[in-house]
PDB file of C-alpha atoms in Angstrom:
ATOM      1  CA  MET Z   1      46.353   1.205 -41.182  1.00  0.00           C
ATOM      2  CA  GLU Z   2      44.798   1.469 -37.697  1.00  0.00           C
ATOM      3  CA  TRP Z   3      45.116  -2.267 -37.021  1.00  0.00           C
ATOM      4  CA  GLU Z   4      48.835  -2.233 -37.758  1.00  0.00           C
ATOM      5  CA  HIS Z   5      49.328   0.887 -35.609  1.00  0.00           C
ATOM      6  CA  HIS Z   6      47.456  -0.805 -32.743  1.00  0.00           C
ATOM      7  CA  LEU Z   7      49.598  -3.936 -33.005  1.00  0.00           C
ATOM      8  CA  ARG Z   8      52.839  -2.002 -33.170  1.00  0.00           C
ATOM      9  CA  PHE Z   9      52.301   0.664 -30.528  1.00  0.00           C
ATOM     10  CA  SER Z  10      49.490  -0.519 -28.236  1.00  0.00           C
ATOM     11  CA  LEU Z  11      50.150  -4.265 -28.122  1.00  0.00           C
ATOM     12  CA  ARG Z  12      53.868  -3.925 -28.925  1.00  0.00           C
ATOM     13  CA  ARG Z  13      53.942  -7.008 -31.093  1.00  0.00           C
ATOM     14  CA  SER Z  14      57.063  -8.069 -32.919  1.00  0.00           C
ATOM     15  CA  PRO Z  15      57.393  -7.344 -36.677  1.00  0.00           C
ATOM     16  CA  HIS Z  16      56.830 -11.051 -37.396  1.00  0.00           C
ATOM     17  CA  SER Z  17      53.652 -11.103 -35.274  1.00  0.00           C
ATOM     18  CA  ILE Z  18      52.398  -7.901 -36.903  1.00  0.00           C
ATOM     19  CA  ARG Z  19      52.733  -9.421 -40.373  1.00  0.00           C
ATOM     20  CA  ALA Z  20      50.969 -12.602 -39.243  1.00  0.00           C
ATOM     21  CA  TYR Z  21      48.103 -10.755 -37.519  1.00  0.00           C
ATOM     22  CA  ILE Z  22      47.538  -8.468 -40.514  1.00  0.00           C
ATOM     23  CA  ALA Z  23      47.531 -11.457 -42.881  1.00  0.00           C
ATOM     24  CA  THR Z  24      44.988 -13.263 -40.674  1.00  0.00           C
ATOM     25  CA  ALA Z  25      42.679 -10.232 -40.601  1.00  0.00           C
ATOM     26  CA  HIS Z  26      42.917  -9.933 -44.385  1.00  0.00           C
ATOM     27  CA  ARG Z  27      42.100 -13.652 -44.849  1.00  0.00           C
ATOM     28  CA  LEU Z  28      39.100 -13.416 -42.527  1.00  0.00           C
ATOM     29  CA  VAL Z  29      37.642 -10.338 -44.234  1.00  0.00           C
ATOM     30  CA  THR Z  30      38.201 -11.898 -47.680  1.00  0.00           C
ATOM     31  CA  PHE Z  31      36.512 -15.126 -46.605  1.00  0.00           C
ATOM     32  CA  LEU Z  32      33.518 -13.309 -45.151  1.00  0.00           C
ATOM     33  CA  GLY Z  33      33.174 -11.182 -48.288  1.00  0.00           C
ATOM     34  CA  GLN Z  34      33.084 -14.272 -50.478  1.00  0.00           C
ATOM     35  CA  HIS Z  35      30.851 -16.174 -48.043  1.00  0.00           C
ATOM     36  CA  ARG Z  36      28.279 -13.409 -47.722  1.00  0.00           C
ATOM     37  CA  GLY Z  37      28.691 -11.835 -51.136  1.00  0.00           C
ATOM     38  CA  GLU Z  38      29.037  -8.342 -49.694  1.00  0.00           C
ATOM     39  CA  ILE Z  39      31.643  -5.801 -48.644  1.00  0.00           C
ATOM     40  CA  ILE Z  40      32.834  -6.422 -45.089  1.00  0.00           C
ATOM     41  CA  ASP Z  41      33.165  -3.327 -42.916  1.00  0.00           C
ATOM     42  CA  LYS Z  42      33.327  -2.856 -39.148  1.00  0.00           C
ATOM     43  CA  ALA Z  43      29.552  -3.151 -38.814  1.00  0.00           C
ATOM     44  CA  ALA Z  44      29.603  -6.474 -40.669  1.00  0.00           C
ATOM     45  CA  LEU Z  45      32.238  -7.823 -38.274  1.00  0.00           C
ATOM     46  CA  HIS Z  46      29.799  -7.205 -35.404  1.00  0.00           C
ATOM     47  CA  THR Z  47      27.410  -9.736 -36.970  1.00  0.00           C
ATOM     48  CA  LEU Z  48      30.022 -12.475 -37.315  1.00  0.00           C
ATOM     49  CA  ASN Z  49      28.645 -15.696 -35.854  1.00  0.00           C
ATOM     50  CA  LEU Z  50      30.098 -18.949 -34.594  1.00  0.00           C
ATOM     51  CA  ALA Z  51      29.070 -20.923 -37.698  1.00  0.00           C
ATOM     52  CA  GLU Z  52      30.999 -18.536 -39.938  1.00  0.00           C
ATOM     53  CA  MET Z  53      34.038 -18.745 -37.681  1.00  0.00           C
ATOM     54  CA  ARG Z  54      33.927 -22.539 -37.867  1.00  0.00           C
ATOM     55  CA  ALA Z  55      33.541 -22.426 -41.659  1.00  0.00           C
ATOM     56  CA  TYR Z  56      36.546 -20.100 -41.927  1.00  0.00           C
ATOM     57  CA  LEU Z  57      38.690 -22.327 -39.734  1.00  0.00           C
ATOM     58  CA  ALA Z  58      37.570 -25.451 -41.641  1.00  0.00           C
ATOM     59  CA  GLU Z  59      38.702 -23.845 -44.887  1.00  0.00           C
ATOM     60  CA  ARG Z  60      42.043 -22.962 -43.348  1.00  0.00           C
ATOM     61  CA  ARG Z  61      42.477 -26.504 -42.032  1.00  0.00           C
ATOM     62  CA  GLN Z  62      41.770 -27.905 -45.501  1.00  0.00           C
ATOM     63  CA  SER Z  63      44.677 -25.805 -46.767  1.00  0.00           C
ATOM     64  CA  GLY Z  64      47.000 -27.662 -44.384  1.00  0.00           C
ATOM     65  CA  LEU Z  65      46.892 -25.503 -41.250  1.00  0.00           C
ATOM     66  CA  ALA Z  66      48.377 -27.440 -38.321  1.00  0.00           C
ATOM     67  CA  ASN Z  67      47.046 -27.380 -34.747  1.00  0.00           C
ATOM     68  CA  ASN Z  68      49.632 -24.921 -33.449  1.00  0.00           C
ATOM     69  CA  SER Z  69      49.041 -22.596 -36.381  1.00  0.00           C
ATOM     70  CA  ALA Z  70      45.263 -22.890 -35.986  1.00  0.00           C
ATOM     71  CA  SER Z  71      45.552 -21.897 -32.347  1.00  0.00           C
ATOM     72  CA  ARG Z  72      47.619 -18.828 -33.294  1.00  0.00           C
ATOM     73  CA  GLU Z  73      45.107 -17.987 -36.039  1.00  0.00           C
ATOM     74  CA  ILE Z  74      42.248 -17.981 -33.551  1.00  0.00           C
ATOM     75  CA  SER Z  75      44.235 -15.780 -31.164  1.00  0.00           C
ATOM     76  CA  ALA Z  76      44.920 -13.308 -33.971  1.00  0.00           C
ATOM     77  CA  ILE Z  77      41.229 -13.252 -34.946  1.00  0.00           C
ATOM     78  CA  ARG Z  78      40.152 -12.612 -31.368  1.00  0.00           C
ATOM     79  CA  ALA Z  79      42.612  -9.728 -31.107  1.00  0.00           C
ATOM     80  CA  PHE Z  80      41.351  -8.275 -34.395  1.00  0.00           C
ATOM     81  CA  LEU Z  81      37.680  -8.554 -33.425  1.00  0.00           C
ATOM     82  CA  THR Z  82      38.376  -7.043 -30.014  1.00  0.00           C
ATOM     83  CA  PHE Z  83      40.089  -4.121 -31.754  1.00  0.00           C
ATOM     84  CA  ALA Z  84      36.999  -3.759 -33.980  1.00  0.00           C
ATOM     85  CA  GLY Z  85      34.805  -3.553 -30.885  1.00  0.00           C
ATOM     86  CA  VAL Z  86      33.046  -6.897 -31.316  1.00  0.00           C
ATOM     87  CA  ASP Z  87      31.496  -7.930 -27.990  1.00  0.00           C
ATOM     88  CA  PRO Z  88      30.819 -10.663 -27.155  1.00  0.00           C
ATOM     89  CA  LEU Z  89      33.274 -12.611 -29.283  1.00  0.00           C
ATOM     90  CA  PRO Z  90      32.161 -15.850 -30.996  1.00  0.00           C
ATOM     91  CA  ALA Z  91      33.041 -18.624 -28.542  1.00  0.00           C
ATOM     92  CA  LEU Z  92      35.217 -20.693 -30.838  1.00  0.00           C
ATOM     93  CA  LYS Z  93      37.575 -23.054 -29.022  1.00  0.00           C
ATOM     94  CA  GLY Z  94      40.996 -23.779 -30.415  1.00  0.00           C
ATOM     95  CA  PRO Z  95      42.367 -27.284 -31.011  1.00  0.00           C
ATOM     96  CA  ARG Z  96      43.950 -29.146 -28.156  1.00  0.00           C
ATOM     97  CA  LEU Z  97      47.701 -28.784 -28.275  1.00  0.00           C
ATOM     98  CA  LYS Z  98      50.169 -31.368 -27.101  1.00  0.00           C
ATOM     99  CA  LYS Z  99      52.944 -29.508 -25.341  1.00  0.00           C
ATOM    100  CA  GLY Z 100      56.359 -30.570 -26.496  1.00  0.00           C
ATOM    101  CA  VAL Z 101      59.218 -30.768 -24.061  1.00  0.00           C
ATOM    102  CA  PRO Z 102      62.384 -29.058 -25.302  1.00  0.00           C
ATOM    103  CA  ARG Z 103      65.414 -31.310 -25.066  1.00  0.00           C
ATOM    104  CA  PRO Z 104      68.461 -29.409 -23.839  1.00  0.00           C
ATOM    105  CA  LEU Z 105      71.994 -29.908 -25.068  1.00  0.00           C
ATOM    106  CA  SER Z 106      74.586 -30.965 -22.547  1.00  0.00           C
ATOM    107  CA  PRO Z 107      77.009 -28.200 -21.488  1.00  0.00           C
ATOM    108  CA  GLN Z 108      79.733 -29.857 -23.576  1.00  0.00           C
ATOM    109  CA  ASP Z 109      77.495 -30.113 -26.650  1.00  0.00           C
ATOM    110  CA  ALA Z 110      76.384 -26.495 -26.323  1.00  0.00           C
ATOM    111  CA  VAL Z 111      79.990 -25.327 -26.404  1.00  0.00           C
ATOM    112  CA  SER Z 112      80.849 -27.797 -29.193  1.00  0.00           C
ATOM    113  CA  LEU Z 113      78.021 -26.389 -31.304  1.00  0.00           C
ATOM    114  CA  ALA Z 114      79.263 -22.821 -30.812  1.00  0.00           C
ATOM    115  CA  LYS Z 115      82.816 -23.825 -31.740  1.00  0.00           C
ATOM    116  CA  GLU Z 116      81.738 -25.836 -34.770  1.00  0.00           C
ATOM    117  CA  VAL Z 117      79.757 -22.884 -36.134  1.00  0.00           C
ATOM    118  CA  SER Z 118      82.535 -20.385 -35.537  1.00  0.00           C
ATOM    119  CA  GLU Z 119      85.335 -22.521 -36.945  1.00  0.00           C
ATOM    120  CA  ASP Z 120      83.516 -22.711 -40.265  1.00  0.00           C
ATOM    121  CA  ALA Z 121      83.605 -18.913 -40.660  1.00  0.00           C
ATOM    122  CA  ALA Z 122      85.350 -17.292 -43.621  1.00  0.00           C
ATOM    123  CA  GLN Z 123      87.168 -14.614 -41.620  1.00  0.00           C
ATOM    124  CA  PRO Z 124      88.672 -14.496 -38.103  1.00  0.00           C
ATOM    125  CA  TRP Z 125      86.396 -11.682 -36.939  1.00  0.00           C
ATOM    126  CA  ILE Z 126      83.300 -13.585 -38.098  1.00  0.00           C
ATOM    127  CA  GLU Z 127      84.588 -16.669 -36.288  1.00  0.00           C
ATOM    128  CA  ALA Z 128      84.897 -14.590 -33.125  1.00  0.00           C
ATOM    129  CA  ARG Z 129      81.455 -13.060 -33.693  1.00  0.00           C
ATOM    130  CA  ASP Z 130      79.656 -16.377 -34.088  1.00  0.00           C
ATOM    131  CA  LEU Z 131      81.366 -17.906 -31.071  1.00  0.00           C
ATOM    132  CA  ALA Z 132      80.552 -14.877 -28.909  1.00  0.00           C
ATOM    133  CA  LEU Z 133      76.925 -14.790 -30.042  1.00  0.00           C
ATOM    134  CA  LEU Z 134      76.188 -18.477 -29.441  1.00  0.00           C
ATOM    135  CA  LEU Z 135      77.978 -18.474 -26.097  1.00  0.00           C
ATOM    136  CA  LEU Z 136      75.851 -15.476 -25.147  1.00  0.00           C
ATOM    137  CA  LEU Z 137      72.651 -17.359 -26.010  1.00  0.00           C
ATOM    138  CA  TYR Z 138      73.712 -20.301 -23.864  1.00  0.00           C
ATOM    139  CA  GLY Z 139      75.452 -18.367 -21.072  1.00  0.00           C
ATOM    140  CA  SER Z 140      72.690 -15.803 -20.514  1.00  0.00           C
ATOM    141  CA  GLY Z 141      69.573 -17.489 -21.909  1.00  0.00           C
ATOM    142  CA  LEU Z 142      68.842 -14.855 -24.542  1.00  0.00           C
ATOM    143  CA  ARG Z 143      66.528 -15.230 -27.502  1.00  0.00           C
ATOM    144  CA  ILE Z 144      68.448 -14.699 -30.724  1.00  0.00           C
ATOM    145  CA  GLY Z 145      66.401 -11.593 -31.481  1.00  0.00           C
ATOM    146  CA  GLU Z 146      67.353 -10.131 -28.104  1.00  0.00           C
ATOM    147  CA  ALA Z 147      71.052 -10.713 -28.732  1.00  0.00           C
ATOM    148  CA  LEU Z 148      70.878  -9.159 -32.188  1.00  0.00           C
ATOM    149  CA  SER Z 149      69.053  -6.111 -30.808  1.00  0.00           C
ATOM    150  CA  LEU Z 150      72.065  -5.146 -28.673  1.00  0.00           C
ATOM    151  CA  LYS Z 151      73.538  -1.795 -29.664  1.00  0.00           C
ATOM    152  CA  GLY Z 152      77.142  -0.740 -30.047  1.00  0.00           C
ATOM    153  CA  ASN Z 153      76.942   1.840 -27.276  1.00  0.00           C
ATOM    154  CA  GLN Z 154      76.103  -0.861 -24.704  1.00  0.00           C
ATOM    155  CA  PHE Z 155      79.710  -2.031 -24.899  1.00  0.00           C
ATOM    156  CA  PRO Z 156      81.808  -2.469 -22.746  1.00  0.00           C
ATOM    157  CA  PHE Z 157      79.687  -4.918 -20.807  1.00  0.00           C
ATOM    158  CA  GLY Z 158      79.847  -5.539 -17.086  1.00  0.00           C
ATOM    159  CA  ALA Z 159      78.793  -8.559 -15.050  1.00  0.00           C
ATOM    160  CA  ILE Z 160      75.126  -7.727 -15.729  1.00  0.00           C
ATOM    161  CA  LEU Z 161      73.596  -7.094 -19.150  1.00  0.00           C
ATOM    162  CA  ARG Z 162      70.382  -5.147 -19.757  1.00  0.00           C
ATOM    163  CA  VAL Z 163      68.303  -6.847 -22.451  1.00  0.00           C
ATOM    164  CA  THR Z 164      65.158  -5.707 -24.254  1.00  0.00           C
ATOM    165  CA  GLY Z 165      62.822  -8.639 -24.782  1.00  0.00           C
ATOM    166  CA  LYS Z 166      59.325  -9.226 -26.077  1.00  0.00           C
ATOM    167  CA  ARG Z 167      56.920  -6.275 -25.973  1.00  0.00           C
ATOM    168  CA  SER Z 168      59.868  -3.963 -25.238  1.00  0.00           C
ATOM    169  CA  LYS Z 169      60.250  -5.285 -21.686  1.00  0.00           C
ATOM    170  CA  THR Z 170      63.741  -4.989 -20.252  1.00  0.00           C
ATOM    171  CA  ARG Z 171      65.427  -7.375 -17.852  1.00  0.00           C
ATOM    172  CA  LEU Z 172      68.853  -7.916 -16.341  1.00  0.00           C
ATOM    173  CA  VAL Z 173      70.785 -11.104 -17.090  1.00  0.00           C
ATOM    174  CA  PRO Z 174      74.171 -12.307 -15.818  1.00  0.00           C
ATOM    175  CA  LEU Z 175      77.183 -12.204 -18.114  1.00  0.00           C
ATOM    176  CA  LEU Z 176      79.722 -14.917 -17.348  1.00  0.00           C
ATOM    177  CA  GLU Z 177      83.394 -14.013 -17.503  1.00  0.00           C
ATOM    178  CA  LYS Z 178      84.062 -16.454 -20.365  1.00  0.00           C
ATOM    179  CA  VAL Z 179      81.175 -15.031 -22.356  1.00  0.00           C
ATOM    180  CA  ARG Z 180      82.316 -11.474 -21.712  1.00  0.00           C
ATOM    181  CA  ALA Z 181      85.826 -12.398 -22.820  1.00  0.00           C
ATOM    182  CA  ALA Z 182      84.454 -13.858 -26.067  1.00  0.00           C
ATOM    183  CA  LEU Z 183      82.453 -10.670 -26.694  1.00  0.00           C
ATOM    184  CA  GLU Z 184      85.521  -8.521 -26.069  1.00  0.00           C
ATOM    185  CA  HIS Z 185      87.599 -10.653 -28.446  1.00  0.00           C
ATOM    186  CA  TYR Z 186      84.973 -10.171 -31.144  1.00  0.00           C
ATOM    187  CA  VAL Z 187      85.062  -6.389 -30.659  1.00  0.00           C
ATOM    188  CA  GLN Z 188      88.875  -6.395 -30.947  1.00  0.00           C
ATOM    189  CA  LEU Z 189      88.722  -8.181 -34.316  1.00  0.00           C
ATOM    190  CA  CYS Z 190      85.594  -6.532 -35.717  1.00  0.00           C
ATOM    191  CA  PRO Z 191      86.477  -4.202 -38.648  1.00  0.00           C
ATOM    192  CA  PHE Z 192      83.445  -1.971 -38.065  1.00  0.00           C
ATOM    193  CA  PRO Z 193      83.394   0.680 -35.307  1.00  0.00           C
ATOM    194  CA  LEU Z 194      80.751   0.446 -32.612  1.00  0.00           C
ATOM    195  CA  ALA Z 195      78.533   3.473 -32.056  1.00  0.00           C
ATOM    196  CA  ALA Z 196      75.152   4.359 -30.581  1.00  0.00           C
ATOM    197  CA  GLU Z 197      73.359   3.866 -33.894  1.00  0.00           C
ATOM    198  CA  THR Z 198      75.133   0.639 -34.897  1.00  0.00           C
ATOM    199  CA  PRO Z 199      74.245  -2.941 -33.953  1.00  0.00           C
ATOM    200  CA  PHE Z 200      76.638  -4.743 -31.672  1.00  0.00           C
ATOM    201  CA  PHE Z 201      76.696  -7.795 -33.933  1.00  0.00           C
ATOM    202  CA  PHE Z 202      77.563  -6.875 -37.519  1.00  0.00           C
ATOM    203  CA  GLY Z 203      76.881  -8.816 -40.684  1.00  0.00           C
ATOM    204  CA  ALA Z 204      79.706  -9.548 -43.117  1.00  0.00           C
ATOM    205  CA  LYS Z 205      79.115  -6.299 -45.047  1.00  0.00           C
ATOM    206  CA  GLY Z 206      78.735  -4.058 -42.034  1.00  0.00           C
ATOM    207  CA  GLY Z 207      74.956  -4.070 -41.662  1.00  0.00           C
ATOM    208  CA  PRO Z 208      72.943  -5.728 -38.905  1.00  0.00           C
ATOM    209  CA  LEU Z 209      73.553  -9.460 -38.577  1.00  0.00           C
ATOM    210  CA  SER Z 210      70.560 -11.505 -39.736  1.00  0.00           C
ATOM    211  CA  ALA Z 211      69.169 -14.236 -37.495  1.00  0.00           C
ATOM    212  CA  ASP Z 212      68.724 -16.382 -40.601  1.00  0.00           C
ATOM    213  CA  VAL Z 213      72.499 -16.407 -41.127  1.00  0.00           C
ATOM    214  CA  ILE Z 214      73.026 -17.861 -37.657  1.00  0.00           C
ATOM    215  CA  ARG Z 215      70.198 -20.364 -38.040  1.00  0.00           C
ATOM    216  CA  ARG Z 216      71.664 -21.574 -41.333  1.00  0.00           C
ATOM    217  CA  ASN Z 217      75.125 -21.922 -39.762  1.00  0.00           C
ATOM    218  CA  VAL Z 218      73.684 -23.871 -36.835  1.00  0.00           C
ATOM    219  CA  ARG Z 219      71.838 -26.232 -39.206  1.00  0.00           C
ATOM    220  CA  LYS Z 220      75.115 -26.998 -40.968  1.00  0.00           C
ATOM    221  CA  ALA Z 221      76.995 -27.486 -37.694  1.00  0.00           C
ATOM    222  CA  ARG Z 222      74.388 -29.791 -36.154  1.00  0.00           C
ATOM    223  CA  TYR Z 223      74.571 -32.013 -39.241  1.00  0.00           C
ATOM    224  CA  GLN Z 224      78.352 -32.160 -38.990  1.00  0.00           C
ATOM    225  CA  LEU Z 225      78.154 -32.991 -35.283  1.00  0.00           C
ATOM    226  CA  GLY Z 226      75.340 -35.517 -35.703  1.00  0.00           C
ATOM    227  CA  PHE Z 227      72.931 -33.586 -33.489  1.00  0.00           C
ATOM    228  CA  ASP Z 228      69.143 -33.786 -33.648  1.00  0.00           C
ATOM    229  CA  ASN Z 229      67.406 -31.512 -36.161  1.00  0.00           C
ATOM    230  CA  LYS Z 230      65.688 -29.732 -33.256  1.00  0.00           C
ATOM    231  CA  VAL Z 231      69.025 -28.198 -32.292  1.00  0.00           C
ATOM    232  CA  THR Z 232      68.582 -24.523 -33.159  1.00  0.00           C
ATOM    233  CA  PRO Z 233      69.889 -21.268 -31.683  1.00  0.00           C
ATOM    234  CA  HIS Z 234      66.814 -21.298 -29.432  1.00  0.00           C
ATOM    235  CA  ALA Z 235      67.851 -24.705 -28.088  1.00  0.00           C
ATOM    236  CA  LEU Z 236      70.753 -22.931 -26.386  1.00  0.00           C
ATOM    237  CA  ARG Z 237      68.234 -20.859 -24.412  1.00  0.00           C
ATOM    238  CA  HIS Z 238      66.405 -24.073 -23.468  1.00  0.00           C
ATOM    239  CA  SER Z 239      69.708 -25.534 -22.346  1.00  0.00           C
ATOM    240  CA  PHE Z 240      70.463 -22.474 -20.196  1.00  0.00           C
ATOM    241  CA  ALA Z 241      67.106 -22.811 -18.433  1.00  0.00           C
ATOM    242  CA  SER Z 242      67.277 -26.584 -18.000  1.00  0.00           C
ATOM    243  CA  HIS Z 243      70.813 -26.559 -16.621  1.00  0.00           C
ATOM    244  CA  LEU Z 244      69.981 -23.822 -14.089  1.00  0.00           C
ATOM    245  CA  LEU Z 245      66.896 -25.699 -12.934  1.00  0.00           C
ATOM    246  CA  GLY Z 246      68.903 -28.897 -12.644  1.00  0.00           C
ATOM    247  CA  ARG Z 247      71.390 -27.087 -10.408  1.00  0.00           C
ATOM    248  CA  GLY Z 248      68.693 -25.884  -8.028  1.00  0.00           C
ATOM    249  CA  ALA Z 249      67.433 -22.592  -9.446  1.00  0.00           C
ATOM    250  CA  ASP Z 250      63.859 -21.794  -8.417  1.00  0.00           C
ATOM    251  CA  LEU Z 251      61.152 -21.187 -11.006  1.00  0.00           C
ATOM    252  CA  ARG Z 252      60.530 -17.553 -10.055  1.00  0.00           C
ATOM    253  CA  SER Z 253      64.172 -16.627 -10.519  1.00  0.00           C
ATOM    254  CA  LEU Z 254      64.280 -18.545 -13.782  1.00  0.00           C
ATOM    255  CA  GLN Z 255      61.157 -16.717 -14.953  1.00  0.00           C
ATOM    256  CA  GLU Z 256      62.903 -13.378 -14.374  1.00  0.00           C
ATOM    257  CA  LEU Z 257      66.062 -14.466 -16.168  1.00  0.00           C
ATOM    258  CA  LEU Z 258      64.135 -15.737 -19.197  1.00  0.00           C
ATOM    259  CA  GLY Z 259      61.795 -12.761 -19.350  1.00  0.00           C
ATOM    260  CA  HIS Z 260      58.648 -14.890 -19.328  1.00  0.00           C
ATOM    261  CA  ALA Z 261      55.432 -12.948 -18.745  1.00  0.00           C
ATOM    262  CA  SER Z 262      53.858 -15.812 -16.785  1.00  0.00           C
ATOM    263  CA  LEU Z 263      55.184 -18.609 -14.636  1.00  0.00           C
ATOM    264  CA  SER Z 264      53.337 -21.205 -16.724  1.00  0.00           C
ATOM    265  CA  SER Z 265      55.793 -20.574 -19.587  1.00  0.00           C
ATOM    266  CA  THR Z 266      58.676 -21.390 -17.259  1.00  0.00           C
ATOM    267  CA  GLN Z 267      57.102 -24.487 -15.748  1.00  0.00           C
ATOM    268  CA  ILE Z 268      57.754 -26.479 -18.924  1.00  0.00           C
ATOM    269  CA  TYR Z 269      61.339 -26.826 -17.710  1.00  0.00           C
ATOM    270  CA  THR Z 270      60.233 -28.916 -14.748  1.00  0.00           C
ATOM    271  CA  ALA Z 271      59.115 -31.467 -17.361  1.00  0.00           C
ATOM    272  CA  VAL Z 272      62.472 -31.078 -19.094  1.00  0.00           C
ATOM    273  CA  ASP Z 273      64.307 -31.894 -15.889  1.00  0.00           C
ATOM    274  CA  ALA Z 274      62.046 -34.891 -15.247  1.00  0.00           C
ATOM    275  CA  ALA Z 275      62.669 -36.119 -18.795  1.00  0.00           C
ATOM    276  CA  ARG Z 276      66.419 -35.807 -18.271  1.00  0.00           C
ATOM    277  CA  LEU Z 277      66.233 -37.840 -15.064  1.00  0.00           C
ATOM    278  CA  LEU Z 278      64.168 -40.494 -16.845  1.00  0.00           C
ATOM    279  CA  ASP Z 279      66.815 -40.721 -19.581  1.00  0.00           C
ATOM    280  CA  VAL Z 280      69.508 -41.251 -16.934  1.00  0.00           C
ATOM    281  CA  TYR Z 281      67.359 -43.893 -15.224  1.00  0.00           C
ATOM    282  CA  ARG Z 282      66.708 -45.793 -18.449  1.00  0.00           C
ATOM    283  CA  ALA Z 283      70.378 -45.748 -19.337  1.00  0.00           C
ATOM    284  CA  ALA Z 284      71.646 -46.839 -15.931  1.00  0.00           C
ATOM    285  CA  HIS Z 285      69.059 -49.043 -14.242  1.00  0.00           C
ATOM    286  CA  PRO Z 286      69.481 -52.758 -15.019  1.00  0.00           C
ATOM    287  CA  ARG Z 287      65.727 -53.344 -15.341  1.00  0.00           C
ATOM    288  CA  ALA Z 288      64.802 -50.047 -16.987  1.00  0.00           C
ATOM    289  CA  GLU Z 289      64.241 -51.625 -20.374  1.00  0.00           C
ATOM    290  CA  ARG Z 290      61.150 -53.355 -18.957  1.00  0.00           C
ATOM    291  CA  GLU Z 291      59.597 -50.094 -17.880  1.00  0.00           C
ATOM    292  CA  PRO Z 292      56.900 -48.588 -20.131  1.00  0.00           C
TER     293      PRO Z 292
END
């Protein structure tokens, strides 16, 4: 399918995004076919109007589509119509989104989470694996997908790690000595040999480790530790960014370390730092309880 090929090789979307974009295109074409009572081809897409776009989105909202999902749906439709050569695009505006501020874990809680997950492992090498992986997410600010994309031939690691992020962009991130030591300990215990074609992080049966396994383990650990249900593997990346900003890192440097395409994605952490300071103020100031 040309649309899938375009997403994969021209736009370099992730497998998850490719599935979502293809599903959106299929829903739109199906809706238009039912709405117009005709077969929808590329020429028909060029006659798509704003009223039809609004009717499609209204139907999707009636099925329970939330604001964030509706915004992504519109983005996927615009990409699909652009690929089909539709110009100009129907000027449909997405819903207003309220930006959430990620709440970071404290350094102690980040390490406690990693230890709680690892100590629940069935085998010593899996314990070492989980500890190394979660410390890597927190110590270097990686997305879980980036960590799991590491290959066996990248080991041994130095003080700097080359990571492949979204849209196949590479960046360099620091590797703390304690994190490197945890990674080396995992390799010593791992029963599967590392090679160019193997993942660095193995699953229990020797295949690639699934992100869902780690997410499930983190859910269990956060319950045992009494942490908020927003504590996920990605929260460790938020914590990395927030702690660096709190210690004086500038936004441009943080943008490079996180692999953000635009500075606006990084600026959310200025709100995180302000929220942290407000929490400290409310806890410590004798008259803070009267503040709105």
